[in-house]
Short mmCIF file of C-alpha atoms in Angstrom, two decimals:
data_model
loop_
_atom_site.label_atom_id
_atom_site.label_comp_id
_atom_site.label_asym_id
_atom_site.label_seq_id
_atom_site.Cartn_x
_atom_site.Cartn_y
_atom_site.Cartn_z
CA UNK A 1 78.69 102.94 93.85
CA UNK A 2 80.73 100.29 96.13
CA UNK A 3 79.57 98.96 99.29
CA UNK A 4 82.48 100.69 101.06
CA UNK A 5 81.64 104.10 98.81
CA UNK A 6 77.64 103.55 100.07
CA UNK A 7 78.76 102.64 103.54
CA UNK A 8 81.18 105.87 104.09
CA UNK A 9 78.37 108.43 102.27
CA UNK A 10 75.46 107.40 104.82
CA UNK A 11 77.87 107.93 107.69
CA UNK A 12 79.34 111.63 106.17
CA UNK A 13 75.75 112.44 105.10
CA UNK A 14 74.84 111.77 108.58
CA UNK A 15 77.32 113.46 110.31
CA UNK A 16 76.56 116.90 108.39
CA UNK A 17 72.84 116.50 109.17
CA UNK A 18 74.27 115.92 112.85
CA UNK A 19 76.11 119.04 112.53
CA UNK A 20 79.55 117.55 113.60
CA UNK A 21 81.16 119.26 110.89
CA UNK A 22 80.25 123.01 111.51
CA UNK A 23 82.80 123.53 113.65
CA UNK A 24 85.92 121.98 112.08
CA UNK A 25 89.05 124.06 111.36
CA UNK A 26 89.32 125.39 108.37
CA UNK A 27 85.54 125.40 107.48
CA UNK A 28 84.88 127.12 104.38
CA UNK A 29 88.33 127.43 102.79
CA UNK A 30 89.77 125.87 100.05
CA UNK A 31 91.40 122.47 100.52
CA UNK A 32 95.38 122.10 99.10
CA UNK A 33 95.28 118.39 97.36
CA UNK A 34 98.62 118.76 96.49
CA UNK A 35 100.05 119.60 99.76
CA UNK A 36 103.79 118.56 99.47
CA UNK A 37 105.14 120.53 101.97
CA UNK A 38 107.19 117.49 103.61
CA UNK A 39 108.91 116.73 100.40
CA UNK A 40 112.42 118.50 100.17
CA UNK A 41 111.92 121.38 97.66
CA UNK A 42 114.63 119.46 95.29
CA UNK A 43 113.09 116.53 94.95
CA UNK A 44 109.44 118.27 94.56
CA UNK A 45 109.55 118.45 90.62
CA UNK A 46 110.58 114.97 90.40
CA UNK A 47 107.98 113.42 92.74
CA UNK A 48 105.06 115.17 90.97
CA UNK A 49 106.70 114.55 87.71
CA UNK A 50 106.35 110.71 88.53
CA UNK A 51 102.94 111.33 90.32
CA UNK A 52 102.13 112.41 87.40
CA UNK A 53 103.09 109.52 85.43
CA UNK A 54 101.42 107.19 87.20
CA UNK A 55 104.48 105.36 88.74
CA UNK A 56 103.90 104.03 92.16
CA UNK A 57 106.27 103.10 94.52
CA UNK A 58 107.81 99.32 94.58
CA UNK A 59 105.41 98.11 97.46
CA UNK A 60 101.99 99.69 95.83
CA UNK A 61 103.03 98.23 92.33
CA UNK A 62 103.52 95.01 93.85
CA UNK A 63 100.60 95.13 95.94
CA UNK A 64 98.73 96.09 93.02
CA UNK A 65 100.40 92.88 91.09
CA UNK A 66 99.27 90.85 93.81
CA UNK A 67 95.46 91.77 93.34
CA UNK A 68 95.52 91.18 90.04
CA UNK A 69 96.78 88.40 90.36
CA UNK A 70 94.33 86.85 93.16
CA UNK A 71 91.68 88.42 90.67
CA UNK A 72 93.02 86.05 87.52
CA UNK A 73 93.53 83.27 90.13
CA UNK A 74 89.64 82.65 91.14
CA UNK A 75 89.09 83.02 87.07
CA UNK A 76 91.34 80.14 86.37
CA UNK A 77 90.06 76.18 87.83
CA UNK A 78 93.06 74.38 89.59
CA UNK A 79 93.38 72.08 86.58
CA UNK A 80 93.94 74.33 84.06
CA UNK A 81 98.09 74.67 83.24
CA UNK A 82 98.61 78.35 84.25
CA UNK A 83 96.85 77.53 87.60
CA UNK A 84 100.50 76.62 89.12
CA UNK A 85 102.02 79.48 87.80
CA UNK A 86 99.61 82.10 88.68
CA UNK A 87 99.90 80.61 92.10
CA UNK A 88 103.43 81.01 92.43
CA UNK A 89 104.11 84.16 91.15
CA UNK A 90 101.42 85.56 93.56
CA UNK A 91 103.42 83.52 96.20
CA UNK A 92 106.34 85.27 95.47
CA UNK A 93 104.51 88.81 95.27
CA UNK A 94 102.99 88.10 98.83
CA UNK A 95 106.69 87.29 100.02
CA UNK A 96 108.05 90.19 98.86
CA UNK A 97 105.27 92.23 100.49
CA UNK A 98 105.91 90.58 103.78
CA UNK A 99 109.89 90.80 103.56
CA UNK A 100 108.98 94.78 103.16
CA UNK A 101 107.01 94.23 106.42
CA UNK A 102 103.41 94.94 104.50
CA UNK A 103 100.60 93.00 105.31
CA UNK A 104 98.81 90.50 103.05
CA UNK A 105 95.70 89.95 104.72
CA UNK A 106 94.20 91.85 101.46
CA UNK A 107 94.84 89.01 99.25
CA UNK A 108 93.00 86.59 101.87
CA UNK A 109 90.62 88.57 103.62
CA UNK A 110 86.52 88.33 102.53
CA UNK A 111 86.17 92.50 103.91
CA UNK A 112 83.22 92.74 101.35
CA UNK A 113 81.05 90.39 103.25
CA UNK A 114 82.12 91.50 107.05
CA UNK A 115 81.61 95.25 105.79
CA UNK A 116 77.88 94.22 104.70
CA UNK A 117 77.31 92.66 107.87
CA UNK A 118 78.81 95.41 109.52
CA UNK A 119 76.29 97.77 107.97
CA UNK A 120 73.33 95.32 107.91
CA UNK A 121 74.18 95.42 112.25
CA UNK A 122 73.60 99.28 111.93
CA UNK A 123 70.65 99.59 109.67
#
């Protein structure tokens, strides 16, 4: 289980033990996981088809590609001829994401380390 999953699971179990979920609205009712009421009726079939086919909106697809490139760059040495090409591709994707109004801190942050420090501080 990933670090964030463990942290979330621990907090959920603590809340359950403390009874914090006992009086929530909808308690005991079935969850509606495919709630698409916000999508126009004429578009629902198309959206569902794209969703089931695994298609992502362009910004999310670019984010996914940027994460893959960042991971790949960590495995390539700077003196490798591929490094500059991969770095340029990542920089271009990051620029596109920023122009689309998306935050690109996920490419540069040390989230796992910060999260681990937070968890250790709570224990």
